[in-house]
């Protein structure tokens, strides 16, 4: 509740500042002059990007599970819908619950796959920003952020290099039966810890390492293309590196507590990111509004269709769900 209230305050402050400081007339005029052809292309890139993210998610889950990529695509859209209408990112909770109900998937598998998603997203975005930084007309105000990004990237590169060099030892350590057996708690807790490690190890699998990162890059290149096409739709003359920068800043802004759908913080991040590149305040805010609509409305509509036509059980009580899993695991033993 406290996080939700803080999010509402942040959203209200961001929205009030934007609509007070930026003339609405020029923003409305820019939106009315938008080219629908580029908007349609941006929506197509959004769908393709989500397909790539779904394929990557399937690669992060156990290979032996029977869950299909199509099923995960449905779950992903429903979770996005719930995140856009419910507070406190409850869509992520529903995503865990719906996925854990799939055959061959444990609670730990889902949690580790979602955490690994965050890691690959952060590394891909940061690498993308650093790759385009030499071609970006960086204003003076951005130089400290650029230096900080290089420091963070260097640290992450060292961690990744160490994990790659010692991946076999890390894998053996994570699979060591004695370590799992010494963990506090009952057998079910140990099994969840085991499943968590098993899910995380997918990222270091030789068979899946390249496909996971390939689909991750495909997903985020699609996201970069969305912003570039929307700038074209609004007749904003900015190079492609600016679209990459916009993707990075808006995604970082969405980590800040806000209202459902990231209203306010998304618009502030997109608008403030465009202003240093000689983009007028009206078109900058119009881009923020259009980009938010393109990223939220199609996904929410598809998620609503899946939710209405499917038979998905939405359970936001993860403790109860884990209890159900324990009962199901005990049934064969009782029968025997």
Coordinates of C-alpha atoms in Angstrom, one line a residue:
X1 CA 0.0 0.0 0.0
X2 CA 2.8 2.4 0.9
X3 CA 4.5 1.8 -2.5
X4 CA 1.2 2.3 -4.3
X5 CA 0.6 5.7 -2.5
X6 CA 4.2 6.8 -3.3
X7 CA 3.6 5.8 -6.9
X8 CA 0.4 7.9 -7.1
X9 CA 2.2 10.9 -5.7
X10 CA 5.1 10.5 -8.1
X11 CA 2.7 10.2 -11.0
X12 CA 0.7 13.2 -10.0
X13 CA 3.8 15.4 -9.6
X14 CA 5.2 14.3 -13.0
X15 CA 1.9 14.8 -14.8
X16 CA 1.3 18.2 -13.2
X17 CA 4.7 19.5 -14.1
X18 CA 4.4 18.4 -17.7
X19 CA 1.0 19.8 -18.4
X20 CA 1.8 23.0 -16.5
X21 CA 5.1 23.7 -18.2
X22 CA 4.4 22.5 -21.7
X23 CA 1.8 24.2 -23.9
X24 CA -1.0 21.8 -24.7
X25 CA -1.9 23.5 -28.0
X26 CA 1.4 22.6 -29.7
X27 CA 1.3 19.1 -28.3
X28 CA -2.2 18.6 -29.6
X29 CA -1.2 19.9 -33.0
X30 CA 1.7 17.5 -33.2
X31 CA -0.5 14.6 -32.4
X32 CA -3.1 15.5 -35.0
X33 CA -0.3 15.7 -37.7
X34 CA 1.1 12.3 -36.9
X35 CA 1.5 9.9 -39.8
X36 CA -0.6 6.8 -39.2
X37 CA 1.6 4.6 -41.5
X38 CA 4.6 4.9 -39.1
X39 CA 2.4 4.3 -36.1
X40 CA 1.2 1.1 -37.8
X41 CA 4.8 0.0 -38.4
X42 CA 5.6 0.8 -34.8
X43 CA 2.8 -1.5 -33.5
X44 CA 4.1 -4.2 -35.8
X45 CA 7.5 -3.9 -34.3
X46 CA 5.9 -4.1 -30.8
X47 CA 4.2 -7.4 -31.6
X48 CA 7.5 -8.8 -33.1
X49 CA 9.4 -7.6 -30.0
X50 CA 7.0 -9.4 -27.7
X51 CA 7.3 -12.6 -29.7
X52 CA 11.1 -12.4 -29.3
X53 CA 10.7 -11.9 -25.6
X54 CA 8.4 -14.9 -25.3
X55 CA 10.8 -17.1 -27.2
X56 CA 13.6 -16.0 -24.9
X57 CA 11.5 -16.7 -21.8
X58 CA 10.8 -20.2 -23.1
X59 CA 14.5 -20.8 -23.4
X60 CA 15.0 -19.7 -19.8
X61 CA 12.5 -22.3 -18.6
X62 CA 13.4 -26.0 -18.2
X63 CA 13.7 -27.8 -21.5
X64 CA 11.8 -30.8 -20.3
X65 CA 8.7 -28.9 -19.3
X66 CA 5.6 -29.3 -21.6
X67 CA 4.7 -25.6 -21.6
X68 CA 4.5 -24.2 -25.2
X69 CA 5.7 -20.8 -26.4
X70 CA 2.2 -20.0 -27.5
X71 CA 0.9 -20.5 -24.0
X72 CA 3.7 -18.3 -22.6
X73 CA 2.7 -15.6 -25.1
X74 CA -0.8 -15.6 -23.7
X75 CA 0.5 -15.4 -20.1
X76 CA 2.8 -12.6 -21.0
X77 CA 0.1 -10.4 -22.5
X78 CA -2.3 -11.1 -19.6
X79 CA 0.4 -10.1 -17.1
X80 CA 1.1 -6.9 -19.1
X81 CA -2.7 -6.1 -19.0
X82 CA -2.8 -6.6 -15.3
X83 CA 0.3 -4.4 -14.7
X84 CA -1.4 -1.7 -16.7
X85 CA -4.6 -1.7 -14.7
X86 CA -3.6 -2.9 -11.2
X87 CA -1.1 -1.4 -8.7
X88 CA 2.1 -2.7 -7.3
X89 CA 3.0 -4.7 -10.5
X90 CA 0.4 -7.4 -9.6
X91 CA 0.6 -8.6 -13.2
X92 CA 4.0 -10.1 -12.4
X93 CA 2.5 -12.0 -9.5
X94 CA -0.2 -13.3 -11.8
X95 CA 2.5 -14.2 -14.4
X96 CA 4.2 -16.3 -11.7
X97 CA 1.0 -18.0 -10.7
X98 CA -0.2 -18.8 -14.2
X99 CA 3.1 -20.2 -15.3
X100 CA 3.6 -22.3 -12.2
X101 CA 0.4 -24.1 -13.0
X102 CA 1.9 -25.4 -16.2
X103 CA 3.1 -29.0 -16.2
X104 CA 6.8 -29.4 -15.4
X105 CA 7.2 -25.9 -14.1
X106 CA 8.0 -25.1 -10.4
X107 CA 7.8 -21.8 -8.6
X108 CA 11.6 -21.5 -8.5
X109 CA 11.8 -22.0 -12.3
X110 CA 9.5 -19.0 -13.0
X111 CA 11.2 -16.7 -10.5
X112 CA 14.7 -17.4 -11.7
X113 CA 13.6 -17.0 -15.4
X114 CA 12.1 -13.6 -14.6
X115 CA 15.1 -12.5 -12.7
X116 CA 17.3 -13.7 -15.6
X117 CA 15.1 -11.7 -18.0
X118 CA 15.8 -8.6 -16.0
X119 CA 19.6 -9.2 -16.1
X120 CA 19.6 -9.8 -19.9
X121 CA 17.4 -6.7 -20.5
X122 CA 19.7 -4.5 -18.4
X123 CA 22.8 -5.8 -20.1
X124 CA 21.3 -5.5 -23.6
X125 CA 20.0 -1.9 -23.0
X126 CA 23.3 -0.8 -21.4
X127 CA 25.3 -2.3 -24.2
X128 CA 23.0 -0.7 -26.8
X129 CA 23.5 2.7 -25.2
X130 CA 27.2 2.4 -25.1
X131 CA 27.4 1.2 -28.7
X132 CA 25.5 4.2 -30.0
X133 CA 27.1 6.7 -27.6
X134 CA 30.0 7.6 -30.1
X135 CA 27.3 8.5 -32.7
X136 CA 25.1 10.4 -30.3
X137 CA 25.4 14.2 -30.2
X138 CA 25.6 14.1 -26.4
X139 CA 24.8 17.4 -24.7
X140 CA 27.1 18.5 -21.9
X141 CA 24.5 17.5 -19.3
X142 CA 24.6 13.8 -20.5
X143 CA 28.4 13.3 -20.2
X144 CA 28.3 12.4 -16.5
X145 CA 25.6 9.8 -17.2
X146 CA 27.7 8.4 -20.1
X147 CA 30.8 8.0 -17.9
X148 CA 28.7 6.3 -15.2
X149 CA 27.3 4.0 -17.8
X150 CA 30.8 3.0 -18.9
X151 CA 31.8 2.3 -15.3
X152 CA 28.7 0.1 -14.7
X153 CA 29.3 -1.7 -18.0
X154 CA 32.9 -2.4 -17.1
X155 CA 31.9 -3.9 -13.8
X156 CA 29.2 -6.0 -15.4
X157 CA 31.6 -7.1 -18.1
X158 CA 34.1 -8.3 -15.4
X159 CA 31.2 -10.2 -13.6
X160 CA 30.1 -11.8 -16.9
X161 CA 33.7 -12.7 -17.8
X162 CA 34.2 -14.4 -14.5
X163 CA 30.9 -16.2 -14.7
X164 CA 31.8 -17.4 -18.2
X165 CA 35.3 -18.6 -17.2
X166 CA 34.0 -20.5 -14.2
X167 CA 30.6 -21.5 -15.4
X168 CA 31.3 -25.2 -15.0
X169 CA 32.4 -24.8 -11.4
X170 CA 29.4 -22.6 -10.7
X171 CA 27.1 -25.1 -12.2
X172 CA 28.6 -28.0 -10.2
X173 CA 28.3 -25.9 -7.0
X174 CA 24.7 -25.1 -7.7
X175 CA 23.9 -28.8 -8.3
X176 CA 25.8 -30.1 -5.3
X177 CA 23.4 -32.3 -3.4
X178 CA 25.1 -31.7 0.0
X179 CA 24.7 -27.9 -0.3
X180 CA 21.0 -28.2 -1.1
X181 CA 20.6 -30.8 1.7
X182 CA 22.1 -28.4 4.3
X183 CA 19.7 -25.6 3.5
X184 CA 17.3 -24.8 6.4
X185 CA 13.6 -25.8 6.0
X186 CA 11.7 -28.8 4.8
X187 CA 12.1 -30.8 1.6
X188 CA 9.7 -28.7 -0.3
X189 CA 11.8 -25.6 0.3
X190 CA 14.9 -27.4 -0.8
X191 CA 13.2 -28.5 -4.0
X192 CA 12.2 -24.9 -4.7
X193 CA 15.8 -23.7 -4.2
X194 CA 16.9 -26.5 -6.5
X195 CA 14.4 -25.4 -9.2
X196 CA 15.5 -21.8 -8.8
X197 CA 19.1 -22.8 -9.5
X198 CA 18.1 -25.0 -12.4
X199 CA 16.2 -22.1 -14.0
X200 CA 19.1 -19.7 -13.6
X201 CA 21.6 -22.2 -15.1
X202 CA 19.7 -22.0 -18.4
X203 CA 21.5 -18.7 -19.0
X204 CA 24.9 -20.5 -18.8
X205 CA 23.9 -23.5 -20.9
X206 CA 26.1 -23.8 -24.0
X207 CA 23.1 -24.8 -26.1
X208 CA 21.0 -21.8 -25.0
X209 CA 23.5 -19.1 -24.4
X210 CA 23.6 -17.7 -28.0
X211 CA 19.8 -18.1 -28.7
X212 CA 18.9 -16.4 -25.4
X213 CA 21.1 -13.4 -26.1
X214 CA 20.1 -13.4 -29.8
X215 CA 16.4 -13.2 -29.0
X216 CA 17.1 -10.6 -26.4
X217 CA 18.8 -8.4 -28.9
X218 CA 16.0 -9.0 -31.4
X219 CA 13.4 -7.9 -28.8
X220 CA 15.2 -4.7 -27.9
X221 CA 16.1 -3.8 -31.5
X222 CA 12.4 -3.9 -32.1
X223 CA 11.9 -1.6 -29.1
X224 CA 14.5 0.8 -30.6
X225 CA 12.7 0.7 -33.9
X226 CA 9.3 1.6 -32.2
X227 CA 10.7 4.9 -30.9
X228 CA 12.4 5.7 -34.1
X229 CA 9.2 5.1 -36.2
X230 CA 7.2 7.2 -33.7
X231 CA 9.6 10.1 -34.0
X232 CA 9.2 9.8 -37.8
X233 CA 5.4 9.7 -37.4
X234 CA 5.6 13.0 -35.5
X235 CA 8.1 14.6 -37.9
X236 CA 10.8 14.8 -35.2
X237 CA 14.1 15.0 -37.0
X238 CA 16.4 12.9 -34.7
X239 CA 18.9 10.2 -35.5
X240 CA 18.4 6.5 -34.6
X241 CA 20.8 6.7 -31.6
X242 CA 18.3 9.1 -30.0
X243 CA 15.6 6.3 -30.2
X244 CA 18.0 4.0 -28.4
X245 CA 18.6 6.6 -25.7
X246 CA 14.8 7.1 -25.3
X247 CA 14.4 3.3 -24.9
X248 CA 17.0 3.3 -22.1
X249 CA 15.7 6.3 -20.2
X250 CA 12.0 5.3 -20.3
X251 CA 12.8 1.8 -19.2
X252 CA 14.9 3.1 -16.3
X253 CA 12.1 5.5 -15.4
X254 CA 9.6 2.6 -15.2
X255 CA 11.7 1.3 -12.2
X256 CA 10.4 4.2 -10.2
X257 CA 7.2 3.6 -8.2
X258 CA 4.2 5.0 -10.1
X259 CA 0.6 4.4 -10.9
X260 CA -0.5 1.5 -13.1
X261 CA 0.7 1.9 -16.6
X262 CA 3.6 4.0 -15.6
X263 CA 1.6 7.2 -16.3
X264 CA 3.6 10.3 -15.6
X265 CA 7.1 8.9 -15.1
X266 CA 7.2 7.5 -18.6
X267 CA 6.0 10.8 -20.1
X268 CA 8.5 12.8 -18.1
X269 CA 11.4 10.6 -19.0
X270 CA 10.6 10.6 -22.7
X271 CA 10.0 14.4 -22.8
X272 CA 13.1 15.3 -20.9
X273 CA 15.2 13.0 -23.0
X274 CA 14.1 14.7 -26.2
X275 CA 14.5 18.3 -25.1
X276 CA 18.3 18.5 -25.2
X277 CA 18.3 17.4 -28.9
X278 CA 16.6 20.6 -30.1
X279 CA 13.1 19.1 -30.0
X280 CA 10.4 21.6 -29.0
X281 CA 8.5 20.9 -25.8
X282 CA 5.2 20.3 -27.6
X283 CA 6.4 17.7 -30.0
X284 CA 8.5 16.1 -27.2
X285 CA 5.4 15.6 -25.0
X286 CA 3.4 14.5 -28.0
X287 CA 6.0 11.7 -28.6
X288 CA 5.7 10.7 -24.9
X289 CA 2.0 10.4 -25.2
X290 CA 2.0 8.5 -28.4
X291 CA 4.8 6.2 -27.4
X292 CA 2.9 5.4 -24.1
X293 CA -0.3 4.6 -26.0
X294 CA 1.5 2.4 -28.6
X295 CA 3.3 0.4 -25.8
X296 CA 0.2 0.1 -23.6
X297 CA -3.0 -0.1 -25.6
X298 CA -2.2 -2.9 -28.1
X299 CA -0.7 -5.1 -25.5
X300 CA -3.6 -4.5 -23.1
X301 CA -6.2 -5.2 -25.8
X302 CA -4.5 -8.5 -26.8
X303 CA -4.2 -9.5 -23.1
X304 CA -7.9 -8.7 -22.6
X305 CA -8.9 -10.9 -25.5
X306 CA -6.7 -13.8 -24.2
X307 CA -8.2 -13.3 -20.7
X308 CA -11.8 -13.3 -21.9
X309 CA -11.5 -16.1 -24.4
X310 CA -9.2 -18.4 -22.4
X311 CA -9.7 -20.3 -19.1
X312 CA -6.7 -18.8 -17.2
X313 CA -7.0 -18.8 -13.4
X314 CA -5.7 -15.6 -12.0
X315 CA -4.3 -16.2 -8.5
X316 CA -2.5 -13.3 -6.8
X317 CA -1.8 -15.4 -3.6
X318 CA 1.5 -17.0 -4.2
X319 CA 1.5 -18.7 -0.8
X320 CA -1.7 -20.5 -1.6
X321 CA -0.3 -21.5 -5.0
X322 CA 2.8 -23.0 -3.4
X323 CA 0.5 -24.9 -1.0
X324 CA -1.4 -26.3 -4.0
X325 CA 1.9 -27.4 -5.6
X326 CA 2.8 -29.2 -2.4
X327 CA -0.5 -31.0 -2.3
X328 CA -0.2 -32.1 -5.9
X329 CA 3.4 -33.4 -5.3
X330 CA 2.1 -35.4 -2.3
X331 CA -0.7 -37.0 -4.1
X332 CA 1.4 -39.7 -5.9
X333 CA 3.1 -40.6 -2.7
X334 CA -0.3 -41.0 -1.0
X335 CA -1.5 -43.2 -3.8
X336 CA 1.6 -45.3 -3.7

